[in-house]
Amino acid sequence: MIRFQHIIKLKQMIITVKKILFCFLLAALAGCIKQGNKLAEGRPEKAGMSSERLYRIKPVMQKYIDENKLPGMITMVARHGTIVHSETFGFMDNDKPMRPDAIFRIASMTKPVTSVAAMILYEEGYFQLDDPVADYIPEFRNLKVFSSIDKEGVHAVDPVRPMTIRDLLTHTSGLSGVGAESPVDSMYSAANLSGSTLKEMIQKLSGIPLLYHPGTTWNYSRSTDVLGYLIEVLSGKSLDLFMKERIFIPLGMKDTDFSVPKEKFDRIGAVYAPDSAGIEIIMKPDTNMVSVPVKFLSGNGGLYSTATDYMIFSQMLLNKGEYDGVRILASSTVDLMTTNQISGITMPDDDFFGPLMSGMGFGFGFAVLNDNGKANIIGTKGSYWWSGSGNTYFYIDPHEDLSLLLMTQFVPNYYYPIFKQLRVLSYQALID
């Protein structure tokens, strides 16, 4: 009997030891998976890229600095989760050398972040994509669509259908934008929309007619600002807090926010523009402007970020919603967001967006490459990208498991073909 009890105890001890070893093994594997899914610098050849060919990026970018066309910049290329190229060029502000942790105004590269924030709520069942926006923002219940203007004033008609949340995500809401030329845009300027809180902006927009019927025309617009307010309504939190809690902190994006703390102020560069002698500063960093909490939390273009932070965000998307063991979105949601959603929609024909969007579709916050020939760029169909007005830029190719990033502070956007050059210089370095 005693011997039998000893045997039972021995078996129980063996089972316990096996369980402990199994747990250690799982923990070790989890650690390996997590570490293997985190961006790290590595030899290009191990990621299927040529070191020699990647070096071609440097002289092309440096030439912009040497010829006094751009002040300074950061370029970054990652493949298979490995940073294969990262380079700083020039200066941030007069004689301050560009630093790897420089903080940039990323402007419209805020839009993909706001779109991700909205889709987090979509996954949690807060809304369906074709829900009318007015279901959640009642101020939009009586929106009209501009039809004409004459000496008697502005004339407007009822929309053919309500504006939906999908319309906000794809810029087919009928809202107008910034800097365009139409009677509606004049009304936007007079209303001083960006001088408000998001709620005040909504109240002002509710009294201005839409430029187009919802779902009929792609028009780069205030849609993502309205989306930012929708996030506040649904989550019960300010847009900056929601992004911080659900995206920035989980991903380790420690330098991305709507304002920059004073202790990081020396990392912000000046904004430049062309002049007769080359370039000139048009906006120097000012603590009152960038380090004071923001009243207008623009989901359209209000964020500051770094090259490292935005590459982490890009890698999360490339990983189909997950980075370093943290899942932000489901894989299927990222697929939905990065699929063209505007087939059959009227595209812009103006001198700026017409060429820019030629051969492109649009997903939820990104342009999506549909036709290389029409777009006149190198890349794989299904790649997606966007840029900011200060010449910040990111590009993701899921087929090649490749992401590119360029950060500078120079206006106007697309003044030089630097984004196209970075794409070509990156693709030509692929060796498998």
Coordinates of C-alpha atoms in Angstrom, one line a residue:
M1 CA 0.0 0.0 0.0
I2 CA 2.8 2.4 1.0
R3 CA 4.7 1.6 -2.1
F4 CA 1.6 2.2 -4.3
Q5 CA 1.1 5.6 -2.7
H6 CA 4.7 6.5 -3.3
I7 CA 4.2 5.6 -7.0
I8 CA 1.2 7.8 -7.2
K9 CA 3.0 10.7 -5.6
L10 CA 5.9 10.2 -8.0
K11 CA 3.6 10.2 -11.0
Q12 CA 2.0 13.4 -9.8
M13 CA 5.4 15.0 -9.3
I14 CA 6.4 14.0 -12.9
I15 CA 3.1 15.5 -14.2
T16 CA 3.7 18.7 -12.3
V17 CA 7.3 19.0 -13.6
K18 CA 6.1 18.4 -17.1
K19 CA 3.5 21.2 -16.7
I20 CA 6.1 23.6 -15.4
L21 CA 8.5 22.8 -18.3
F22 CA 5.7 23.1 -20.8
C23 CA 4.8 26.6 -19.4
F24 CA 8.4 27.6 -19.6
L25 CA 8.5 26.4 -23.2
L26 CA 5.4 28.3 -24.0
A27 CA 6.8 31.5 -22.4
A28 CA 10.0 31.0 -24.3
L29 CA 8.2 30.5 -27.6
A30 CA 6.0 33.6 -26.9
G31 CA 9.1 35.6 -26.2
C32 CA 10.7 34.4 -29.4
I33 CA 7.6 35.2 -31.4
K34 CA 7.3 38.6 -29.8
Q35 CA 10.9 39.5 -30.4
G36 CA 10.8 38.2 -33.9
N37 CA 7.9 40.4 -34.7
K38 CA 9.6 43.6 -33.6
L39 CA 11.4 45.9 -36.0
A40 CA 15.2 45.7 -35.7
E41 CA 18.0 46.7 -37.9
G42 CA 19.7 43.9 -39.8
R43 CA 21.7 43.0 -42.9
P44 CA 19.7 43.8 -46.1
E45 CA 20.7 40.5 -47.7
K46 CA 19.0 38.5 -45.0
A47 CA 15.8 40.4 -45.9
G48 CA 16.2 39.9 -49.6
M49 CA 17.7 43.3 -50.4
S50 CA 21.1 44.4 -51.7
S51 CA 23.3 46.5 -49.5
E52 CA 25.1 47.9 -52.5
R53 CA 21.9 48.9 -54.3
L54 CA 20.3 50.4 -51.1
Y55 CA 23.4 52.7 -50.9
R56 CA 22.1 54.4 -54.0
I57 CA 19.5 56.1 -51.9
K58 CA 22.1 58.2 -50.0
P59 CA 23.6 60.2 -52.9
V60 CA 20.2 60.9 -54.5
M61 CA 18.8 62.3 -51.2
Q62 CA 22.0 64.1 -50.3
K63 CA 21.8 66.0 -53.6
Y64 CA 18.6 67.7 -52.5
I65 CA 20.5 69.0 -49.4
D66 CA 23.7 70.0 -51.3
E67 CA 21.7 71.9 -53.8
N68 CA 19.8 73.7 -51.1
K69 CA 16.4 72.3 -52.2
L70 CA 15.5 70.7 -49.0
P71 CA 16.7 71.4 -45.4
G72 CA 17.1 67.8 -44.1
M73 CA 15.3 64.5 -44.0
I74 CA 15.1 61.0 -42.8
T75 CA 14.7 58.0 -45.1
M76 CA 13.8 54.5 -43.9
V77 CA 13.2 51.1 -45.6
A78 CA 12.1 47.9 -43.9
R79 CA 11.5 44.5 -45.3
H80 CA 10.4 41.2 -43.6
G81 CA 10.3 43.1 -40.3
T82 CA 13.9 44.3 -40.6
I83 CA 15.1 47.9 -41.0
V84 CA 17.5 47.6 -43.9
H85 CA 18.1 51.3 -44.5
S86 CA 17.9 54.3 -42.1
E87 CA 19.6 57.6 -42.9
T88 CA 19.5 61.2 -41.7
F89 CA 20.4 64.1 -44.0
G90 CA 20.9 67.8 -43.6
F91 CA 19.5 69.9 -40.8
M92 CA 16.3 70.3 -38.8
D93 CA 16.6 74.1 -38.3
N94 CA 19.4 76.2 -39.6
D95 CA 22.5 74.7 -38.1
K96 CA 20.9 71.9 -36.0
P97 CA 21.8 68.6 -37.7
M98 CA 18.9 66.2 -38.4
R99 CA 18.7 63.6 -35.7
P100 CA 17.1 60.1 -35.9
D101 CA 14.5 61.0 -33.2
A102 CA 13.5 64.3 -34.8
I103 CA 9.8 65.1 -34.4
F104 CA 7.8 66.0 -37.5
R105 CA 4.4 67.5 -38.3
I106 CA 3.0 64.6 -40.2
A107 CA -0.2 66.5 -41.3
S108 CA -2.4 64.2 -43.5
M109 CA -0.5 61.1 -42.4
T110 CA -2.7 61.6 -39.3
K111 CA -5.7 60.3 -41.4
P112 CA -4.6 56.6 -41.5
V113 CA -4.2 56.7 -37.7
T114 CA -7.6 58.2 -37.2
S115 CA -9.0 55.6 -39.6
V116 CA -7.4 52.8 -37.5
A117 CA -8.9 54.3 -34.4
A118 CA -12.4 54.3 -35.9
M119 CA -12.0 50.7 -37.1
I120 CA -11.1 49.6 -33.5
L121 CA -14.6 50.8 -32.5
Y122 CA -16.1 49.1 -35.6
E123 CA -14.6 45.8 -34.5
E124 CA -16.1 46.3 -31.0
G125 CA -19.6 46.7 -32.5
Y126 CA -20.1 50.4 -32.0
F127 CA -21.3 51.0 -35.6
Q128 CA -21.7 49.4 -39.1
L129 CA -20.0 51.0 -42.1
D130 CA -23.2 52.0 -43.8
D131 CA -24.8 53.5 -40.8
P132 CA -25.9 57.1 -41.4
V133 CA -23.5 59.5 -39.7
A134 CA -26.6 61.4 -38.4
D135 CA -27.5 58.4 -36.2
Y136 CA -24.5 59.3 -34.0
I137 CA -24.1 63.0 -34.9
P138 CA -27.6 64.4 -34.9
E139 CA -26.5 67.8 -36.0
F140 CA -26.1 66.2 -39.5
R141 CA -29.7 65.2 -39.8
N142 CA -30.7 68.1 -42.1
L143 CA -27.7 68.4 -44.3
K144 CA -28.3 69.8 -47.8
V145 CA -26.2 69.7 -51.0
F146 CA -25.1 72.8 -52.8
S147 CA -26.7 73.3 -56.2
S148 CA -26.1 76.9 -57.3
I149 CA -25.4 80.5 -56.2
D150 CA -26.8 83.7 -57.6
K151 CA -27.7 87.2 -56.5
E152 CA -30.5 85.8 -54.3
G153 CA -28.0 83.6 -52.4
V154 CA -27.0 79.9 -52.1
H155 CA -29.4 77.2 -53.3
A156 CA -29.3 73.7 -52.0
V157 CA -31.2 70.4 -52.4
D158 CA -31.8 67.3 -50.3
P159 CA -29.0 64.6 -50.6
V160 CA -29.8 61.5 -52.7
R161 CA -29.0 59.5 -49.6
P162 CA -27.6 60.1 -46.1
M163 CA -23.9 60.4 -45.5
T164 CA -22.5 57.2 -44.1
I165 CA -19.5 56.3 -41.9
R166 CA -18.0 54.5 -45.0
D167 CA -18.2 57.8 -46.8
L168 CA -16.2 59.5 -44.1
L169 CA -13.5 56.8 -44.3
T170 CA -13.3 57.0 -48.1
H171 CA -13.7 60.8 -48.6
T172 CA -16.9 60.3 -50.5
S173 CA -19.0 62.1 -47.8
G174 CA -19.7 65.2 -50.0
L175 CA -17.8 67.4 -47.5
S176 CA -15.3 69.8 -48.9
G177 CA -11.7 70.3 -48.0
V178 CA -9.1 73.0 -47.4
G179 CA -7.8 75.4 -50.0
A180 CA -10.2 74.3 -52.8
E181 CA -12.1 76.9 -54.9
S182 CA -15.9 76.7 -54.6
P183 CA -18.6 78.6 -52.9
V184 CA -18.7 75.9 -50.3
D185 CA -15.0 76.2 -49.6
S186 CA -15.5 80.0 -49.1
M187 CA -18.1 79.2 -46.5
Y188 CA -15.7 76.8 -44.8
S189 CA -13.1 79.6 -44.6
A190 CA -15.5 82.1 -43.3
A191 CA -16.6 79.7 -40.6
N192 CA -13.0 79.2 -39.3
L193 CA -13.5 75.5 -38.7
S194 CA -10.0 74.8 -37.4
G195 CA -10.3 77.5 -34.8
S196 CA -13.0 75.5 -33.0
T197 CA -13.3 72.4 -30.9
L198 CA -14.4 69.3 -32.8
K199 CA -18.0 69.7 -31.5
E200 CA -18.0 73.4 -32.5
M201 CA -16.7 72.4 -36.0
I202 CA -19.7 69.9 -36.3
Q203 CA -22.1 72.7 -35.4
K204 CA -20.7 75.0 -38.0
L205 CA -20.6 72.3 -40.7
S206 CA -24.2 71.4 -40.1
G207 CA -25.2 74.8 -41.5
I208 CA -23.0 74.6 -44.6
P209 CA -24.2 72.6 -47.6
L210 CA -22.3 69.6 -48.9
L211 CA -20.3 70.1 -52.1
Y212 CA -21.4 66.7 -53.6
H213 CA -24.1 64.1 -53.0
P214 CA -22.7 61.5 -50.6
G215 CA -21.2 58.4 -52.3
T216 CA -20.9 60.0 -55.7
T217 CA -17.5 61.8 -55.8
W218 CA -14.1 61.3 -54.2
N219 CA -13.1 64.7 -52.7
Y220 CA -10.2 65.1 -50.3
S221 CA -12.1 66.8 -47.4
R222 CA -12.8 67.4 -43.8
S223 CA -14.2 63.8 -43.6
T224 CA -11.5 62.6 -41.2
D225 CA -12.1 65.5 -38.9
V226 CA -15.7 64.5 -38.7
L227 CA -14.5 60.9 -38.2
G228 CA -12.4 62.1 -35.3
Y229 CA -15.4 63.6 -33.6
L230 CA -17.4 60.4 -34.2
I231 CA -14.7 58.5 -32.3
E232 CA -15.1 60.9 -29.4
V233 CA -18.9 60.5 -29.4
L234 CA -18.7 56.7 -29.5
S235 CA -15.8 56.2 -27.1
G236 CA -16.7 58.9 -24.6
K237 CA -13.1 60.0 -24.7
S238 CA -11.2 62.8 -26.4
L239 CA -9.6 61.8 -29.6
D240 CA -6.0 62.3 -28.3
L241 CA -6.7 60.1 -25.2
F242 CA -8.4 57.4 -27.3
M243 CA -5.4 57.2 -29.7
K244 CA -2.9 57.2 -26.9
E245 CA -4.7 54.4 -25.0
R246 CA -5.6 52.2 -27.9
I247 CA -2.8 52.8 -30.4
F248 CA 0.3 54.8 -29.2
I249 CA 0.9 53.2 -25.8
P250 CA 0.2 49.6 -26.9
L251 CA 2.6 50.0 -29.9
G252 CA 5.3 51.9 -28.1
M253 CA 4.8 55.0 -30.2
K254 CA 6.2 57.2 -27.5
D255 CA 6.7 60.4 -29.5
T256 CA 3.4 60.6 -31.3
D257 CA 0.7 63.0 -30.1
F258 CA -1.2 66.2 -31.0
S259 CA 1.3 68.3 -29.0
V260 CA 5.0 68.0 -28.1
P261 CA 6.1 68.2 -24.4
K262 CA 8.5 71.0 -23.6
E263 CA 11.3 68.5 -22.8
K264 CA 11.1 67.3 -26.4
F265 CA 10.9 70.7 -27.9
D266 CA 14.5 70.7 -29.2
R267 CA 13.7 67.8 -31.4
I268 CA 11.2 69.7 -33.6
G269 CA 12.4 71.0 -36.9
A270 CA 11.4 74.2 -38.7
V271 CA 9.2 74.2 -41.8
Y272 CA 10.8 75.4 -45.0
A273 CA 9.6 76.6 -48.4
P274 CA 11.4 77.5 -51.7
D275 CA 12.6 81.0 -52.2
S276 CA 14.8 82.8 -54.8
A277 CA 18.0 81.7 -53.0
G278 CA 16.9 78.1 -52.5
I279 CA 14.9 77.6 -49.3
E280 CA 13.7 79.7 -46.4
I281 CA 12.1 79.1 -43.0
I282 CA 8.4 79.9 -42.9
M283 CA 7.6 78.4 -39.5
K284 CA 10.0 78.0 -36.6
P285 CA 9.1 75.8 -33.6
D286 CA 7.2 77.7 -30.9
T287 CA 6.4 76.3 -27.5
N288 CA 3.1 78.2 -27.4
M289 CA 2.2 76.6 -30.7
V290 CA 3.3 73.0 -30.2
S291 CA 3.6 72.4 -26.5
V292 CA 0.3 73.7 -25.3
P293 CA -2.7 71.2 -25.2
V294 CA -4.5 71.5 -28.5
K295 CA -8.1 72.8 -28.7
F296 CA -8.8 71.5 -32.1
L297 CA -7.8 67.8 -32.3
S298 CA -7.7 67.3 -36.0
G299 CA -8.1 63.8 -37.1
N300 CA -7.3 65.1 -40.6
G301 CA -3.8 66.4 -39.9
G302 CA -3.0 67.3 -36.3
L303 CA -0.4 64.7 -35.2
Y304 CA 3.3 65.0 -34.6
S305 CA 5.5 61.9 -34.9
T306 CA 8.9 60.5 -35.6
A307 CA 10.3 58.2 -38.3
T308 CA 10.6 55.3 -35.8
D309 CA 7.1 55.7 -34.5
Y310 CA 5.5 55.9 -37.9
M311 CA 7.5 52.9 -39.1
I312 CA 6.1 50.9 -36.2
F313 CA 2.6 52.0 -37.2
S314 CA 3.3 50.9 -40.8
Q315 CA 4.7 47.6 -39.7
M316 CA 1.6 47.0 -37.6
L317 CA -0.5 47.4 -40.8
L318 CA 1.9 45.3 -42.8
N319 CA 1.6 42.6 -40.1
K320 CA -2.2 42.7 -40.6
G321 CA -3.0 44.5 -37.4
E322 CA -0.3 43.2 -35.0
Y323 CA 3.1 44.3 -33.8
D324 CA 5.4 43.0 -31.1
G325 CA 2.8 40.7 -29.6
V326 CA 0.1 43.4 -29.5
R327 CA -2.9 43.1 -31.8
I328 CA -4.6 46.4 -32.7
L329 CA -6.9 45.2 -35.4
A330 CA -8.0 41.8 -36.9
S331 CA -6.2 40.7 -40.1
S332 CA -9.5 40.8 -42.0
T333 CA -10.1 44.4 -40.9
V334 CA -6.8 45.5 -42.2
D335 CA -7.6 43.7 -45.5
L336 CA -10.8 45.6 -45.7
M337 CA -9.2 49.0 -45.0
T338 CA -6.5 48.5 -47.6
T339 CA -8.9 47.4 -50.4
N340 CA -10.1 49.9 -52.9
Q341 CA -13.6 51.0 -51.8
I342 CA -14.4 53.5 -54.5
S343 CA -14.9 51.6 -57.7
G344 CA -17.3 53.5 -59.9
I345 CA -16.8 56.8 -58.0
T346 CA -16.1 60.0 -59.8
M347 CA -12.4 60.9 -59.3
P348 CA -10.9 64.4 -59.2
D349 CA -9.7 66.0 -62.4
D350 CA -7.9 69.1 -61.0
D351 CA -4.2 69.8 -61.6
F352 CA -3.1 68.4 -58.2
F353 CA -5.3 65.4 -57.2
G354 CA -6.0 64.4 -60.8
P355 CA -2.4 63.2 -61.5
L356 CA -1.8 62.1 -57.9
M357 CA -4.8 59.8 -57.9
S358 CA -4.5 58.5 -61.5
G359 CA -4.4 54.7 -61.4
M360 CA -5.3 54.8 -57.7
G361 CA -8.2 53.7 -55.6
F362 CA -8.9 54.5 -52.0
G363 CA -9.4 52.4 -48.9
F364 CA -10.1 53.6 -45.4
G365 CA -7.5 56.3 -45.0
F366 CA -5.1 55.2 -47.8
A367 CA -4.6 55.5 -51.5
V368 CA -4.5 52.0 -53.0
L369 CA -2.5 51.3 -56.2
N370 CA -4.7 49.8 -58.9
D371 CA -2.9 50.4 -62.2
N372 CA 0.9 51.0 -62.4
G373 CA 0.6 52.2 -66.0
K374 CA -2.0 54.9 -65.2
A375 CA -0.2 55.8 -62.0
N376 CA 3.1 56.0 -63.7
I377 CA 4.9 54.6 -60.6
I378 CA 6.8 51.4 -59.7
G379 CA 5.0 49.2 -57.2
T380 CA 2.8 46.2 -56.8
K381 CA -1.0 46.4 -57.2
G382 CA -2.6 46.6 -53.8
S383 CA 0.2 48.6 -52.3
Y384 CA -1.1 51.5 -50.2
W385 CA 0.3 54.9 -49.1
W386 CA -0.3 58.4 -48.1
S387 CA 1.6 61.6 -47.4
G388 CA 1.5 64.9 -45.5
S389 CA 1.5 68.4 -46.6
G390 CA 5.0 69.0 -45.2
N391 CA 6.4 66.2 -47.5
T392 CA 6.2 63.3 -45.1
Y393 CA 5.4 60.0 -46.8
F394 CA 4.9 56.3 -46.2
Y395 CA 4.3 53.4 -48.6
I396 CA 3.5 49.8 -47.9
D397 CA 3.7 46.8 -50.3
P398 CA 2.1 43.7 -48.7
H399 CA 3.2 41.5 -51.6
E400 CA 6.8 42.3 -51.1
D401 CA 6.5 42.7 -47.3
L402 CA 8.1 46.1 -47.8
S403 CA 7.6 49.5 -46.2
L404 CA 9.2 52.9 -47.0
L405 CA 9.2 56.2 -45.1
L406 CA 10.4 59.7 -45.8
M407 CA 10.2 62.6 -43.3
T408 CA 11.1 66.2 -44.0
Q409 CA 9.5 69.6 -43.3
F410 CA 9.1 71.5 -46.6
V411 CA 6.1 72.9 -48.4
P412 CA 4.4 72.7 -50.9
N413 CA 4.0 68.9 -51.1
Y414 CA 5.1 67.1 -54.2
Y415 CA 7.3 70.1 -55.2
Y416 CA 10.1 67.6 -56.0
P417 CA 9.7 64.0 -57.2
I418 CA 11.4 62.7 -54.1
F419 CA 8.8 60.1 -53.2
K420 CA 8.9 58.5 -56.6
Q421 CA 12.7 58.4 -56.4
L422 CA 12.6 56.7 -53.0
R423 CA 10.2 54.1 -54.3
V424 CA 12.4 53.3 -57.4
L425 CA 15.5 53.2 -55.3
S426 CA 13.9 50.8 -52.8
Y427 CA 12.4 48.4 -55.4
Q428 CA 15.6 48.2 -57.4
A429 CA 17.3 46.9 -54.3
L430 CA 15.1 43.8 -54.1
I431 CA 17.0 40.6 -54.9
D432 CA 14.4 38.0 -54.0

